Coordinates of C-alpha atoms and ligand atoms in Angstrom, one line a residue:
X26 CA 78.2 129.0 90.0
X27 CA 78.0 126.5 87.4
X28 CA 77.9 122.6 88.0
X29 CA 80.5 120.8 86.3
X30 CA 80.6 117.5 84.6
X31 CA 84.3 115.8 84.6
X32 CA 85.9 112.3 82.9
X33 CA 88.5 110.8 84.5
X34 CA 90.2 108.8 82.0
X35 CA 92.3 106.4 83.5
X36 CA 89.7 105.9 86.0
X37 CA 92.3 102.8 87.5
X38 CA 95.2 105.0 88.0
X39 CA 96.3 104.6 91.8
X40 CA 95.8 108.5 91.9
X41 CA 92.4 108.5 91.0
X42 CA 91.3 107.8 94.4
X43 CA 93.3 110.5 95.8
X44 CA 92.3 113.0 92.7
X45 CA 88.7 112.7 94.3
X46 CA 88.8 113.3 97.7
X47 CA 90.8 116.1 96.5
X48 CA 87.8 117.4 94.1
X49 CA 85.7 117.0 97.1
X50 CA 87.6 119.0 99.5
X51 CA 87.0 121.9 96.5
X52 CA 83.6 122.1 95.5
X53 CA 83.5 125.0 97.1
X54 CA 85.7 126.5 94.0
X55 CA 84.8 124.3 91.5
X56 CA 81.1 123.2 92.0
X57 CA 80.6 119.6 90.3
X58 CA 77.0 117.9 89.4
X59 CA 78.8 114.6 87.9
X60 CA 82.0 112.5 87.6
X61 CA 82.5 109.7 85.5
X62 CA 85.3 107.0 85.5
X63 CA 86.7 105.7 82.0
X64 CA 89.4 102.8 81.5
X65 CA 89.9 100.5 79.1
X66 CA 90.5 97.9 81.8
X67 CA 87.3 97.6 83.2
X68 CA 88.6 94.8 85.8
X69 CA 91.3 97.3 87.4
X70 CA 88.9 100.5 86.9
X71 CA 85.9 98.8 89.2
X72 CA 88.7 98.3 92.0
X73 CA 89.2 102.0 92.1
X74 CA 85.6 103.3 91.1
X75 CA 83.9 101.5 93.1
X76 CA 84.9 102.5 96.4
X77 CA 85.6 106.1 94.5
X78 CA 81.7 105.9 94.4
X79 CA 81.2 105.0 98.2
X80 CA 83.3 108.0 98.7
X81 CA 81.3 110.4 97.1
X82 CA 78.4 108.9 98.6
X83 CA 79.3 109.9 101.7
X84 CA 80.8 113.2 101.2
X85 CA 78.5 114.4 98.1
X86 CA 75.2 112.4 97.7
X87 CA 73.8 115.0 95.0
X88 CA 77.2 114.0 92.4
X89 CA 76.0 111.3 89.9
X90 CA 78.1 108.5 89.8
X91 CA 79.2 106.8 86.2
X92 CA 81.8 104.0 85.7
X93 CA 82.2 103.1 82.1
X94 CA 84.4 101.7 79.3
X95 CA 82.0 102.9 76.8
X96 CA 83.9 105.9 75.4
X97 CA 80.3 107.1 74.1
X98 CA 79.0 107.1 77.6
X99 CA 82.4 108.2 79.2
X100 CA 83.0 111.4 76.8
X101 CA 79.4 112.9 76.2
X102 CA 78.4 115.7 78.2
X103 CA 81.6 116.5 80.0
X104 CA 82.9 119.6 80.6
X105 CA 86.2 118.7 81.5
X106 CA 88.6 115.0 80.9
X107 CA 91.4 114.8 83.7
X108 CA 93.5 112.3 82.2
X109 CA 96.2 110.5 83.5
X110 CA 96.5 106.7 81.4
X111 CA 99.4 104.8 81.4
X112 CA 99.6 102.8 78.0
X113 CA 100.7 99.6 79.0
X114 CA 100.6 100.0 82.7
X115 CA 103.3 98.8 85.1
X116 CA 104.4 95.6 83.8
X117 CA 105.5 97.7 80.5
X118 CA 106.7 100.9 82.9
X119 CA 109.0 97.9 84.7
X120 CA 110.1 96.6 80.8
X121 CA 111.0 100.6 80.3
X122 CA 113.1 100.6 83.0
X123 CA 114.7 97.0 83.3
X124 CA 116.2 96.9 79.5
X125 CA 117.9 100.0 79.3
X126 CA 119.7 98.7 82.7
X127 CA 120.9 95.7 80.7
X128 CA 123.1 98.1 78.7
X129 CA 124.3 100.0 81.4
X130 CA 121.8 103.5 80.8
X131 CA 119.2 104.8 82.6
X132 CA 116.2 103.0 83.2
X133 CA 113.4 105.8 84.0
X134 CA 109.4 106.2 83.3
X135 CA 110.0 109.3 81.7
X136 CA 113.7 110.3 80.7
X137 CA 116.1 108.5 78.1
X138 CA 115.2 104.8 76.5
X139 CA 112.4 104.2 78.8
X140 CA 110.5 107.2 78.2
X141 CA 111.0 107.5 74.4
X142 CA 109.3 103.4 74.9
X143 CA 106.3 105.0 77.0
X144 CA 105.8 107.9 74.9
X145 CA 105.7 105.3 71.5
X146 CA 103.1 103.4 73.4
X147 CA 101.4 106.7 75.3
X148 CA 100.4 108.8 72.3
X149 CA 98.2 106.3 70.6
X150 CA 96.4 106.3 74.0
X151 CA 96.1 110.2 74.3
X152 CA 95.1 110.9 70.9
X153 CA 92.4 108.4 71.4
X154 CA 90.9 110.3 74.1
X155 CA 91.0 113.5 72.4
X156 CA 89.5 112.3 69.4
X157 CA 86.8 110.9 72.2
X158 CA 86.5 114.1 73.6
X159 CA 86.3 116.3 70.4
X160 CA 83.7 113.5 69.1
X161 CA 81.2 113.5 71.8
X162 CA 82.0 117.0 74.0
X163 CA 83.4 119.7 71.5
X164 CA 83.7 121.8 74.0
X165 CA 85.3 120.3 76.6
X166 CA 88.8 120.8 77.8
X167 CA 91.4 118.1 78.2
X168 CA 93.4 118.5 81.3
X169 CA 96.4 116.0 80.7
X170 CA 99.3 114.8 83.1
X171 CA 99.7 111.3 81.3
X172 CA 103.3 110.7 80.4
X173 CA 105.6 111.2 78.9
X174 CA 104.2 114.8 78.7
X175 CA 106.6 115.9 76.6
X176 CA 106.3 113.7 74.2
X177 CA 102.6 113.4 74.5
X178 CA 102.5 117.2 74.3
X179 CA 104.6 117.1 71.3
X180 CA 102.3 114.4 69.2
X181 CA 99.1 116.7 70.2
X182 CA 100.5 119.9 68.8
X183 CA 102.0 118.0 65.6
X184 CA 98.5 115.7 65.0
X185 CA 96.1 117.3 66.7
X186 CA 97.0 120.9 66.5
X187 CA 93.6 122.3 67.3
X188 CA 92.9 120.3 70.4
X189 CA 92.1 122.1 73.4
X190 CA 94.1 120.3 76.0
X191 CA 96.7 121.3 78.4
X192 CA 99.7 119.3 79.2
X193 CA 100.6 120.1 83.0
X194 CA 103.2 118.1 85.2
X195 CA 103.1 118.2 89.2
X196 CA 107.0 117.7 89.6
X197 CA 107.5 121.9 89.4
X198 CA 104.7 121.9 92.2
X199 CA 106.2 119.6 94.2
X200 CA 109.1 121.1 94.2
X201 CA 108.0 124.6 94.8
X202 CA 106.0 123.3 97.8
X203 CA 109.9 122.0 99.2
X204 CA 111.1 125.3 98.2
X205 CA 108.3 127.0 100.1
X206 CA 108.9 124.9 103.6
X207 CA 112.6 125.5 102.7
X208 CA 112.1 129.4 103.1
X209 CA 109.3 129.3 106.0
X210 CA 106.4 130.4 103.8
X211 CA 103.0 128.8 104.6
X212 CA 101.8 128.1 100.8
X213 CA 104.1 127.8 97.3
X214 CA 101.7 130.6 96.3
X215 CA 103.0 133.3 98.2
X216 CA 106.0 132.8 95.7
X217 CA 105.9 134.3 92.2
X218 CA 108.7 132.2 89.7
X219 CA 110.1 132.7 86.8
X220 CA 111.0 128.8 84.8
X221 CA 112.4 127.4 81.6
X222 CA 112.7 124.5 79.9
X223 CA 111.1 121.3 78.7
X224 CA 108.9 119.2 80.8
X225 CA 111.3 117.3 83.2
X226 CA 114.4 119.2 82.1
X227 CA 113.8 123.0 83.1
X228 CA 115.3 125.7 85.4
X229 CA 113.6 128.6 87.8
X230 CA 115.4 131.9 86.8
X231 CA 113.8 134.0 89.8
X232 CA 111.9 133.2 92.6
X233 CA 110.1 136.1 94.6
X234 CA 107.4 136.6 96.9
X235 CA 104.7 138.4 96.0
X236 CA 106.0 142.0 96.6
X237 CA 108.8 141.0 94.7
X238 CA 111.6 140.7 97.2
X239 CA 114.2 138.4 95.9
X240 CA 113.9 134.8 97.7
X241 CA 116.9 132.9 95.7
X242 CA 119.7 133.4 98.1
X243 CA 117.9 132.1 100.7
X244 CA 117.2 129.3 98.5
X245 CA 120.6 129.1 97.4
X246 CA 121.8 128.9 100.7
X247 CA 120.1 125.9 101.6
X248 CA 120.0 123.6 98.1
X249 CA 124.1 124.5 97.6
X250 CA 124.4 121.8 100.6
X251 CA 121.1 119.4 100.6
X252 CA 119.2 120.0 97.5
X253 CA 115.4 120.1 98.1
X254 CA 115.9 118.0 101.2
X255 CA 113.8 118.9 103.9
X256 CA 112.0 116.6 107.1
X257 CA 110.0 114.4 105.2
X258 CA 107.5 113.9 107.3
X259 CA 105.2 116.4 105.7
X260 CA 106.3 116.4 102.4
X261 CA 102.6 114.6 100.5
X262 CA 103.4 112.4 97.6
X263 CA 107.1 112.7 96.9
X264 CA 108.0 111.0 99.9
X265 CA 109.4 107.5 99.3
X266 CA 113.1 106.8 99.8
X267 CA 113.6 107.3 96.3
X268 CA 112.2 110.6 96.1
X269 CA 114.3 111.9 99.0
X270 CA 117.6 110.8 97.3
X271 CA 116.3 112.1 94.5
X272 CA 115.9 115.6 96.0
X273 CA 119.1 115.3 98.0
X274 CA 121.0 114.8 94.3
X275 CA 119.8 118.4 93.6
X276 CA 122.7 119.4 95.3
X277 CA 124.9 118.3 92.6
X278 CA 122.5 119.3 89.8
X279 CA 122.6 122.7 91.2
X280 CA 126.4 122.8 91.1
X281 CA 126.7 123.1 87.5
X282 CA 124.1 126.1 86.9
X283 CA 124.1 128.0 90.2
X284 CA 122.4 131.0 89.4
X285 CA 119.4 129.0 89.2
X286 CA 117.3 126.4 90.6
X287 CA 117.1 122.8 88.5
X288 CA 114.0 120.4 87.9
X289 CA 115.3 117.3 89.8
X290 CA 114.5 115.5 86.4
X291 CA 117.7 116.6 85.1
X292 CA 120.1 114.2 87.2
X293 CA 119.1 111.6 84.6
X294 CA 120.9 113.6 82.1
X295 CA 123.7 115.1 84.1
X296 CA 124.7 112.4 86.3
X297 CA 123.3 109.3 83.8
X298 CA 126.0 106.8 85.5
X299 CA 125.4 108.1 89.1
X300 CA 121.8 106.9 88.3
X301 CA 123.0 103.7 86.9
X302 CA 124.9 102.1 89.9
X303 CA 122.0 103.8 92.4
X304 CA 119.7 101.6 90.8
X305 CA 119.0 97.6 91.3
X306 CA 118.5 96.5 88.1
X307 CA 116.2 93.6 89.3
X308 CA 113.8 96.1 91.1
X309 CA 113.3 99.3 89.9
X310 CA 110.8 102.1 90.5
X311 CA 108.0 100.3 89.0
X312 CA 108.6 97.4 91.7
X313 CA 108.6 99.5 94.4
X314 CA 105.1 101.4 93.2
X315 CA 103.8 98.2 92.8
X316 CA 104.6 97.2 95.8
X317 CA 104.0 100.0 97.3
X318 CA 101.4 102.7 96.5
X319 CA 99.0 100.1 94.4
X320 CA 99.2 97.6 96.9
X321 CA 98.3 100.1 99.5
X322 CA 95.8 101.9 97.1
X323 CA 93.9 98.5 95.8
X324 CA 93.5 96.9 99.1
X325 CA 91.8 100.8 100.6
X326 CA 89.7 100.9 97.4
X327 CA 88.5 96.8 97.8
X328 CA 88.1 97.3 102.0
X329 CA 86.0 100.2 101.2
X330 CA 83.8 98.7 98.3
X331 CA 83.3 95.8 101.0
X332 CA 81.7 97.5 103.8
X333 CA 80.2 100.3 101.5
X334 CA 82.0 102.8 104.3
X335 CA 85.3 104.5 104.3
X336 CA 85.5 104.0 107.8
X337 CA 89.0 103.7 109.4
X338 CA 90.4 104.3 105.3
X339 CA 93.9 105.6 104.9
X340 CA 93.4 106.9 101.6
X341 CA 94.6 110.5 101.6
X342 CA 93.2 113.8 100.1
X343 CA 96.1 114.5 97.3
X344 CA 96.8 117.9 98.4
X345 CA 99.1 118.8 95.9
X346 CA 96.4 118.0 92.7
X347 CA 94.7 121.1 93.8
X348 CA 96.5 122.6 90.8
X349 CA 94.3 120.5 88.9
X350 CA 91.6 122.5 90.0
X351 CA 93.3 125.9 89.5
X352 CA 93.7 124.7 86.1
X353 CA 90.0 123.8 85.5
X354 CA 89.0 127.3 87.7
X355 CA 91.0 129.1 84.9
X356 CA 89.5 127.9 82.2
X357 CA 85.7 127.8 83.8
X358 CA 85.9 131.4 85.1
X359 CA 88.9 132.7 83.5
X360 CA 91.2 133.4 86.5
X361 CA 94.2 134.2 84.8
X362 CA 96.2 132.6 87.1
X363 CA 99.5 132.2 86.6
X364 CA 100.9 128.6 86.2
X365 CA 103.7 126.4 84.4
X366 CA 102.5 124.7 81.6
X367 CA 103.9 122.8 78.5
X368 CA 103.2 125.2 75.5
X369 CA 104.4 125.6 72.1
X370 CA 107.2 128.2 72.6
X371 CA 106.2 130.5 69.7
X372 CA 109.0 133.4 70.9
X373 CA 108.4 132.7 74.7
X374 CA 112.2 131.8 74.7
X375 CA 113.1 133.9 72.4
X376 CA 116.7 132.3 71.0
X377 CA 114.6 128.8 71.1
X378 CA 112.8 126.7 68.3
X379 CA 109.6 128.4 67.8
X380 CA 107.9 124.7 67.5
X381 CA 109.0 123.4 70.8
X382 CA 106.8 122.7 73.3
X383 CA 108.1 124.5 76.5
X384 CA 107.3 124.4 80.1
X385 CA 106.8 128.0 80.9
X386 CA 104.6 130.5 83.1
X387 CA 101.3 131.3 81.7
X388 CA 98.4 133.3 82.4
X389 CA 95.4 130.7 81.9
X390 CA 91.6 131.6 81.0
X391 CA 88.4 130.8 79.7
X392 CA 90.4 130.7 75.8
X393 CA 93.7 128.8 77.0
X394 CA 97.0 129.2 78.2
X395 CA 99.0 132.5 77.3
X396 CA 102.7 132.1 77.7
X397 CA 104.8 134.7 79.3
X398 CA 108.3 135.8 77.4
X399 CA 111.4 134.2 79.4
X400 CA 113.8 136.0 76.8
X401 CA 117.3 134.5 76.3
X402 CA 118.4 131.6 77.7
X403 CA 122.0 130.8 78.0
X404 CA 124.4 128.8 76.1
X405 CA 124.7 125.6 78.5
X406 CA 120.7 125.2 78.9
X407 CA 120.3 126.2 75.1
X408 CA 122.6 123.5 74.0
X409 CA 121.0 120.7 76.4
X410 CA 117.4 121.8 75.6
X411 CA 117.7 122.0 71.8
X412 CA 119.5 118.4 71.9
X413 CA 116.8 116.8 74.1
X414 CA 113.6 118.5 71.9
X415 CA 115.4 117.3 68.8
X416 CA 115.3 113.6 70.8
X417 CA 111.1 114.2 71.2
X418 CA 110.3 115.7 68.0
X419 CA 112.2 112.5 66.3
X420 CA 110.4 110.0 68.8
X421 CA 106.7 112.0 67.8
X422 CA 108.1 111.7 63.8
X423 CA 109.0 108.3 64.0
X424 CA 105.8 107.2 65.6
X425 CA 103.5 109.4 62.7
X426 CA 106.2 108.1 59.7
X427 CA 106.3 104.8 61.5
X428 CA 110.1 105.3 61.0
X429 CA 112.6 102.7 62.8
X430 CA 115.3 104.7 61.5
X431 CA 114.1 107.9 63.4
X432 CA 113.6 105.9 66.8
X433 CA 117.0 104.9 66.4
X434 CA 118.3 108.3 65.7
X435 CA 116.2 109.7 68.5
X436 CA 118.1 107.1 71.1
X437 CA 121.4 107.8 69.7
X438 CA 121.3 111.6 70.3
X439 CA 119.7 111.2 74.1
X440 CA 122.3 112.0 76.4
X441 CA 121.6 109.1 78.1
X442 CA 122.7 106.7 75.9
X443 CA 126.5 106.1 74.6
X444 CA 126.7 105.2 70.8
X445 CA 124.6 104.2 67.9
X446 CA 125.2 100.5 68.8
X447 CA 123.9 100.2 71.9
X448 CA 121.0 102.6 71.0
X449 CA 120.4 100.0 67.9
X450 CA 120.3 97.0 70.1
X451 CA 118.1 98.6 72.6
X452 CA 116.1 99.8 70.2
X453 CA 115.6 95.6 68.6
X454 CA 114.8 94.9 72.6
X455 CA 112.1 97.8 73.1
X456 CA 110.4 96.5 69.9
X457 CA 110.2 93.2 70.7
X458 CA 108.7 94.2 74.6
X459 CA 106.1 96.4 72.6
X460 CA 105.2 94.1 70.1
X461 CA 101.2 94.5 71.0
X462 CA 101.4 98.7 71.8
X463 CA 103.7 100.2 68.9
X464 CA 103.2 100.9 65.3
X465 CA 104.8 98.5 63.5
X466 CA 108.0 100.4 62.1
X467 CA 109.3 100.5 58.4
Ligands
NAD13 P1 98.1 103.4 86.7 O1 98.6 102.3 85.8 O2 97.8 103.1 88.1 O3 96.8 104.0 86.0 C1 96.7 104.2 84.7 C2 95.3 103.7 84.2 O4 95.2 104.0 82.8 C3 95.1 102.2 84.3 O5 94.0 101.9 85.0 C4 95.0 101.7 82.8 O6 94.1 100.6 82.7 C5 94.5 103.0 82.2 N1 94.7 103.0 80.7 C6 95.8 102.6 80.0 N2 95.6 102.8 78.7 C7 94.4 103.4 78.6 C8 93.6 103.9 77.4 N3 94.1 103.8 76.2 N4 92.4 104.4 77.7 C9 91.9 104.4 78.9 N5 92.5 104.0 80.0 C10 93.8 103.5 79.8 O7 99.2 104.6 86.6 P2 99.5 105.7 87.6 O8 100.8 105.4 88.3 O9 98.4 106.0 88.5 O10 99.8 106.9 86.7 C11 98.8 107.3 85.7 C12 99.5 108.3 84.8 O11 99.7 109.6 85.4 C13 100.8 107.9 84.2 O12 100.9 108.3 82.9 C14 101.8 108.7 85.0 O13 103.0 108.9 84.4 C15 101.0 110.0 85.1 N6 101.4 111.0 86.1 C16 101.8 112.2 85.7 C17 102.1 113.2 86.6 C18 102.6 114.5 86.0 O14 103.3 115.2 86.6 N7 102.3 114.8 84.7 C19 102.1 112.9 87.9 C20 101.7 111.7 88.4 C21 101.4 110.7 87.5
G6P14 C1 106.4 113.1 89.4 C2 106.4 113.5 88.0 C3 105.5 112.6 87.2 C4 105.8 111.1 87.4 C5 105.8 110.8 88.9 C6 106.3 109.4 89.1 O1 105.2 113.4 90.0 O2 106.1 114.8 87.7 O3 105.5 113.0 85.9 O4 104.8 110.4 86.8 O5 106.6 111.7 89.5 O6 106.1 109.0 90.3 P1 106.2 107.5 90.8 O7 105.9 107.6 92.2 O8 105.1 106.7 90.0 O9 107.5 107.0 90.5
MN15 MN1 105.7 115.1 85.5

């Protein structure tokens, strides 16, 4: 089998560490000769490469080793770029968050004011790197879970419609490894699913196992009273506090379209004010990550580098990024395995915006993604989905036309947010906190 070479970009991310040891734990399926870090934060990238390096060292001597901020060096003679950046890193994700709470609305990385903020910051970052990519490894495929994915998805297919990257979230895996425990199965692969929707805002239509026996009442029967709440104690990344309510609020998510099963995503939209009062507006989710997961991850990564041994490290094997290397399988021996990915719908749903970018199955191979037909959706998901893609296509206009008026429309008509004045005088504080990251806008 082939030897790859892969880029991480965002080579300080706090899942880099666990991104590796999970490529490590799968050379057997995907064989590597070479990883190389990138960051444009070369400070906060040697925390994490460094011991990322002693890691290897130990576990695969052959792999060569690059740390870089040279996007020469980084991008030439790669095979594949796993990138997961975060414009702006936490102390903008906590500004996302903290001044939409001032007004009352949702404060989140991803959903509503804070992630229209992120995405205006993210796809200057993204489209860098595939610029990079396309520059110095033509051939090369981007495998991207930087958010906002749907906005970043969005600005890829509108300004760099050739690319060959492939936006993929690990919230749908996540949850199908609950669902999975939920019903008794051993691995979410012995499911087969049907799904709809945009990335963070979809619905699974049919869930079977592989001989197609219907697994949704089970399902049903368990998520009508506790959502995707299981025991914790073996539940990999989502396991914080926070992610346990949040699964627990599925229950009320579900109520509204019980004939299938929701992205927990949606309870930003669907319960905005239930969100709202959760939430302490003086320490968000940003705090507690800080606190939390890159505390933990930075002071591993620095022990490590210090006694060049991983000895008695609690860094953990990210179990659940295997997909990653599913994805990268597909496309290096064209596996045709069958995944969710964000996709420009082109008839997939077929009473949907042809332009929208979708999160849908797919077959993937050596040529890309091919999306499989979901047919009609109903009414209530239509009408929520085409208000929400109107809300990212206006974020990814305003950012190419450098339009304040469009940012300001595209905050008016998020759910999340209650009138055109309070969406204007967000808008006034979100430019001001990202003075140095956002075009300037007309
Ligand atoms: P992090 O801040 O720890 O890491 C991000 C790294 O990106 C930082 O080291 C930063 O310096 C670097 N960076 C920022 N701008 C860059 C640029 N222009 N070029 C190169 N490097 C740049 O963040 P994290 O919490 O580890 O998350 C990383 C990203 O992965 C975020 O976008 C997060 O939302 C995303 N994520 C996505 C999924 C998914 O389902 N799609 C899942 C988990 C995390
Ligand atoms: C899920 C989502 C990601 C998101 C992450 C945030 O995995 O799919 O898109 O980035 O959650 O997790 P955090 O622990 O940083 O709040
Ligand atoms: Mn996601």
């Amino acid at each position: 089998m082939k030897k790859h070479s892969i880029v991480i970009a965002g080579g300080g991310s706090t899942f880099t560490p666990g991104i590796v040891l999970m490529l490590l734990d799968n050379l057997d399926r995907l064989p590597i000769r070479q990883i190389k870090f990138y960051d444009n934060d070369e400070a906060r990238q040697d925390i994490v490469a460094d011991a990322c390096k002693v890691i290897i060292k130990e576990k695969a001597p052959e792999i060569n080793v690059v740390k870089t901020i040279d996007p020469e060096t980084a991008f030439t003679d790669v095979d594949f770029v796993m990138a997961h950046i975060r414009v702006g890193k936490y102390k903008m994700r906590e500004m996302d968050e903290k001044l939409p709470l001032k007004y009352g609305v949702v404060g989140q990385e991803t959903c509503g004011p804070g992630g229209m903020s992120y995405g205006m910051r993210s796809i200057g970052g993204v489209l860098e790197l595939v610029d990079y990519m396309e520059q110095y490894s033509p051939d090369a495929w981007m495998l991207n879970y930087s958010n906002p994915a749907a906005i970043v998805a969005e600005a890829t297919r509108k300004l760099r419609p050739n690319a060959k990257i492939l936006n993929i979230c690990d919230m749908p895996i996540s949850i199908e490894n609950l669902m999975a425990q939920i019903l008794g199965l051993s691995s979410r692969k012995e499911m087969k699913v049907r799904y709809y929707g945009l990335n963070h805002f979809g619905w699974w239509t049919s869930i079977t196992d592989q001989a197609g026996n219907d697994l949704m009442p089970q399902l049903k029967a368990h998520v009508k009273d506790h959502g995707y709440a299981i025991d914790f104690s073996d539940a990999g990344q989502h396991v914080d506090k926070s992610w346990q309510d949040t699964f627990k609020k599925v229950k009320d998510v579900y109520a509204l379209a019980p004939d299938t099963m929701p992205n927990t995503y949606l309870k930003y939209y669907l319960y905005p004010q239930d969100e709202v009062e959760k939430t302490d507006p003086d320490y968000t989710r940003a705090n507690q990550v800080m606190d939390g997961r890159e505390k933990h991850v930075f002071t591993e990564c620095k022990r490590i580098a210090e006694n060049q041994s991983t000895e008695g490290s609690t860094l953990e094997i990210d179990e659940h990024a295997s997909y990653i290397v599913d994805l990268a399988r597909a496309i290096a021996y064209n596996t045709g395995e069958r995944m969710l990915l964000i996709v420009e719908n082109n008839g997939a749903i077929s009473n949907f915006e042809p332009t929208a970018m979708v999160e849908v199955p797919c077959i993937v191979g050596k040529n890309g993604p091919e999306p499989l037909t979901q047919g009609e959706i109903p009414r209530f998901q239509k009408g929520l989905m085409e208000q929400q893609v109107a809300v990212e296509k206006l974020v990814v206009e305003a950012y190419a036309e450098k339009s304040y008026q469009k940012l300001w429309q595209a905050l008016t008509l998020s759910r999340t947010v209650p009138n055109a004045r309070v969406a204007k005088e967000l808008l006034d504080d979100l430019i001001e906190a990202n003075i140095d990251f956002w075009p300037t806008l007309k």
